[in-house]
DNA sequence: CATAATTTTGACCAAATGGTTAAACCAGTA
DNA sequence: TACTGGTTTAACCATTTGGTCAAAATTATG
């Protein structure tokens, strides 16, 4: 049978753990709360995932693997640079719209335990060099301004991620705590970030 | 006497609490660790700051008040917009270079307890409208592209803050974990962010 | 100096928390 | 039916942790 049985205990635990860890972080989460959320006995958590640390690592892996969607195909495609960057930004913000909690969670935990982050990165086989090469070729071809390609990456990520990570603050300061207005703002970011980035790096 | 006596117990506690809270966050911090760091008895913490929550709030207030340096004078000055934005970015990144822990800490805690954040904001008397008005005037005058002024603010903050908040991840992915190289990168951000922002919003 | 007020400490407490364990439950199956 | 394997539970444990308290130490005051 290849039917996805998503109602077994292990998945109930993973779902519950995700919910709680995202909300409270590793330090703030309680095993009892995860058990309640999953509707099971606390001892079952340990039966399936020995320790809190191991359970957390499973969740972190799951969530982090979404952070860098397959950009490989995009980078290697022969679209013009303008399309490539535009699509990247669009896909990335779409991901954040669907998982608005991701930035907060990841930023919190990469700072809490960078060692663990390193092991995750390694296990995921992420290769930023590919992107850098591509950007440098575009510079050579005179399509975009000459600059450190890492700046471009950091800029795109920062512009996309920050409004999600700082949501409570931005919403309060710039939108009088109006939830709907801020969510609308986030949706429109797909276009504004795209424009902003392209305006700043495309050759005049 | 108006001499600053910074070696009294209360300040020792504040210093220690800052160190620990920044590193571990509210949830991860331990009162005993703060006491050790301050070189005093744990009961003294409670003598001076009744509860962990109250001590944390004191620290958060202290740190958060640095987040928005006096931009009022800058906004109201009659410098050309290019100078205004440039100076803002420079001062802001300077602040982050001196306190590289600020973004992580603030982002973590504003998401943990947005209610408290609201009270802090209110007590600080921050008025973003002033900045928005100024930016809109510049748009009317045709100095910068027409756009939602909040986008400009979010962009400037995101570009400045993100590389500090995501330091472990960026350092690892883009700089092969080379600390010195990444710090150099952060220093250069003052100029690159400035260029990036101005390129994207100044009228051609 | 004597007394009052403040500051500091060690010992202690109750609650919370991650984790363990022995027993119960519940298939499947010989 | 009786046995076997994995699964689930209630009760329990050791440790950690925020917080309290009475006494000691220190400082101010008359």
PDB file of C-alpha atoms in Angstrom, chain B residues 7-108:
ATOM      1  CA  UNK B   7      29.648  49.552  40.132  1.00  0.00           C
ATOM      2  CA  UNK B   8      26.644  49.372  42.428  1.00  0.00           C
ATOM      3  CA  UNK B   9      24.746  46.134  42.730  1.00  0.00           C
ATOM      4  CA  UNK B  10      21.808  47.182  40.600  1.00  0.00           C
ATOM      5  CA  UNK B  11      24.041  47.954  37.646  1.00  0.00           C
ATOM      6  CA  UNK B  12      25.993  44.788  38.099  1.00  0.00           C
ATOM      7  CA  UNK B  13      22.710  42.917  37.885  1.00  0.00           C
ATOM      8  CA  UNK B  14      21.565  44.827  34.816  1.00  0.00           C
ATOM      9  CA  UNK B  15      24.842  44.170  33.056  1.00  0.00           C
ATOM     10  CA  UNK B  16      24.778  40.493  33.879  1.00  0.00           C
ATOM     11  CA  UNK B  17      21.120  40.121  32.972  1.00  0.00           C
ATOM     12  CA  UNK B  18      21.736  41.825  29.650  1.00  0.00           C
ATOM     13  CA  UNK B  19      24.560  39.454  28.846  1.00  0.00           C
ATOM     14  CA  UNK B  20      22.571  36.354  29.709  1.00  0.00           C
ATOM     15  CA  UNK B  21      19.220  37.411  28.268  1.00  0.00           C
ATOM     16  CA  UNK B  22      20.848  38.388  24.991  1.00  0.00           C
ATOM     17  CA  UNK B  23      22.559  35.044  24.711  1.00  0.00           C
ATOM     18  CA  UNK B  24      19.737  32.817  25.882  1.00  0.00           C
ATOM     19  CA  UNK B  25      16.534  34.799  25.537  1.00  0.00           C
ATOM     20  CA  UNK B  26      13.856  35.035  28.186  1.00  0.00           C
ATOM     21  CA  UNK B  27      13.035  31.317  28.138  1.00  0.00           C
ATOM     22  CA  UNK B  28      16.591  30.070  27.976  1.00  0.00           C
ATOM     23  CA  UNK B  29      17.996  32.382  30.635  1.00  0.00           C
ATOM     24  CA  UNK B  30      18.384  31.149  34.225  1.00  0.00           C
ATOM     25  CA  UNK B  31      18.275  33.370  37.259  1.00  0.00           C
ATOM     26  CA  UNK B  32      21.164  31.463  38.791  1.00  0.00           C
ATOM     27  CA  UNK B  33      23.282  32.104  35.725  1.00  0.00           C
ATOM     28  CA  UNK B  34      22.562  35.805  35.920  1.00  0.00           C
ATOM     29  CA  UNK B  35      23.499  35.788  39.590  1.00  0.00           C
ATOM     30  CA  UNK B  36      26.764  34.011  38.837  1.00  0.00           C
ATOM     31  CA  UNK B  37      27.528  36.412  36.006  1.00  0.00           C
ATOM     32  CA  UNK B  38      26.932  39.310  38.397  1.00  0.00           C
ATOM     33  CA  UNK B  39      28.944  37.636  41.141  1.00  0.00           C
ATOM     34  CA  UNK B  40      26.155  37.858  43.684  1.00  0.00           C
ATOM     35  CA  UNK B  41      23.587  35.745  45.465  1.00  0.00           C
ATOM     36  CA  UNK B  42      20.498  34.722  43.543  1.00  0.00           C
ATOM     37  CA  UNK B  43      18.203  36.085  46.215  1.00  0.00           C
ATOM     38  CA  UNK B  44      19.603  39.538  45.520  1.00  0.00           C
ATOM     39  CA  UNK B  45      18.143  39.427  42.038  1.00  0.00           C
ATOM     40  CA  UNK B  46      14.724  39.112  43.564  1.00  0.00           C
ATOM     41  CA  UNK B  47      15.492  41.748  46.128  1.00  0.00           C
ATOM     42  CA  UNK B  48      16.167  44.269  43.379  1.00  0.00           C
ATOM     43  CA  UNK B  49      13.783  43.059  40.675  1.00  0.00           C
ATOM     44  CA  UNK B  50      11.061  40.968  42.317  1.00  0.00           C
ATOM     45  CA  UNK B  51      10.616  38.520  39.414  1.00  0.00           C
ATOM     46  CA  UNK B  52      12.392  37.223  36.347  1.00  0.00           C
ATOM     47  CA  UNK B  53       9.692  38.820  34.195  1.00  0.00           C
ATOM     48  CA  UNK B  54      10.308  42.257  35.718  1.00  0.00           C
ATOM     49  CA  UNK B  55      14.057  41.925  35.297  1.00  0.00           C
ATOM     50  CA  UNK B  56      13.576  40.890  31.703  1.00  0.00           C
ATOM     51  CA  UNK B  57      11.286  43.813  31.021  1.00  0.00           C
ATOM     52  CA  UNK B  58      13.858  46.207  32.381  1.00  0.00           C
ATOM     53  CA  UNK B  59      16.465  44.783  30.019  1.00  0.00           C
ATOM     54  CA  UNK B  60      14.135  44.735  27.044  1.00  0.00           C
ATOM     55  CA  UNK B  61      13.259  48.387  27.603  1.00  0.00           C
ATOM     56  CA  UNK B  62      16.942  49.293  27.775  1.00  0.00           C
ATOM     57  CA  UNK B  63      17.825  47.435  24.613  1.00  0.00           C
ATOM     58  CA  UNK B  64      14.784  48.361  22.610  1.00  0.00           C
ATOM     59  CA  UNK B  65      15.261  52.045  23.254  1.00  0.00           C
ATOM     60  CA  UNK B  66      18.416  51.802  21.157  1.00  0.00           C
ATOM     61  CA  UNK B  67      16.594  50.399  18.166  1.00  0.00           C
ATOM     62  CA  UNK B  68      15.321  53.692  16.941  1.00  0.00           C
ATOM     63  CA  UNK B  69      18.026  56.283  17.407  1.00  0.00           C
ATOM     64  CA  UNK B  70      16.903  59.874  17.271  1.00  0.00           C
ATOM     65  CA  UNK B  71      15.860  60.114  13.724  1.00  0.00           C
ATOM     66  CA  UNK B  72      13.615  63.028  14.535  1.00  0.00           C
ATOM     67  CA  UNK B  73      16.311  65.632  14.088  1.00  0.00           C
ATOM     68  CA  UNK B  74      17.449  63.893  10.952  1.00  0.00           C
ATOM     69  CA  UNK B  75      13.981  63.781   9.454  1.00  0.00           C
ATOM     70  CA  UNK B  76      13.291  67.429  10.229  1.00  0.00           C
ATOM     71  CA  UNK B  77      16.628  68.654   8.915  1.00  0.00           C
ATOM     72  CA  UNK B  78      16.770  70.310   5.505  1.00  0.00           C
ATOM     73  CA  UNK B  79      19.352  68.002   4.044  1.00  0.00           C
ATOM     74  CA  UNK B  80      18.582  66.625   0.587  1.00  0.00           C
ATOM     75  CA  UNK B  81      16.760  63.294   0.698  1.00  0.00           C
ATOM     76  CA  UNK B  82      19.795  61.459  -0.547  1.00  0.00           C
ATOM     77  CA  UNK B  83      21.760  62.619   2.471  1.00  0.00           C
ATOM     78  CA  UNK B  84      18.937  61.914   4.870  1.00  0.00           C
ATOM     79  CA  UNK B  85      18.504  58.317   3.835  1.00  0.00           C
ATOM     80  CA  UNK B  86      22.227  57.782   3.544  1.00  0.00           C
ATOM     81  CA  UNK B  87      22.849  59.085   7.031  1.00  0.00           C
ATOM     82  CA  UNK B  88      20.015  57.028   8.471  1.00  0.00           C
ATOM     83  CA  UNK B  89      21.385  53.827   6.997  1.00  0.00           C
ATOM     84  CA  UNK B  90      24.893  54.642   8.113  1.00  0.00           C
ATOM     85  CA  UNK B  91      23.874  55.420  11.682  1.00  0.00           C
ATOM     86  CA  UNK B  92      21.663  52.401  11.855  1.00  0.00           C
ATOM     87  CA  UNK B  93      24.281  49.954  10.669  1.00  0.00           C
ATOM     88  CA  UNK B  94      26.806  51.593  12.956  1.00  0.00           C
ATOM     89  CA  UNK B  95      24.470  50.851  15.826  1.00  0.00           C
ATOM     90  CA  UNK B  96      24.184  47.234  14.721  1.00  0.00           C
ATOM     91  CA  UNK B  97      27.924  46.907  14.352  1.00  0.00           C
ATOM     92  CA  UNK B  98      28.295  48.035  17.946  1.00  0.00           C
ATOM     93  CA  UNK B  99      25.446  45.776  19.114  1.00  0.00           C
ATOM     94  CA  UNK B 100      25.331  42.876  16.700  1.00  0.00           C
ATOM     95  CA  UNK B 101      23.157  40.900  19.122  1.00  0.00           C
ATOM     96  CA  UNK B 102      20.305  43.417  19.057  1.00  0.00           C
ATOM     97  CA  UNK B 103      18.421  42.113  15.991  1.00  0.00           C
ATOM     98  CA  UNK B 104      18.340  38.517  17.144  1.00  0.00           C
ATOM     99  CA  UNK B 105      17.253  39.437  20.606  1.00  0.00           C
ATOM    100  CA  UNK B 106      14.558  41.888  19.561  1.00  0.00           C
ATOM    101  CA  UNK B 107      13.170  39.672  16.809  1.00  0.00           C
ATOM    102  CA  UNK B 108      13.007  36.720  19.156  1.00  0.00           C
TER     103      UNK B 108
END
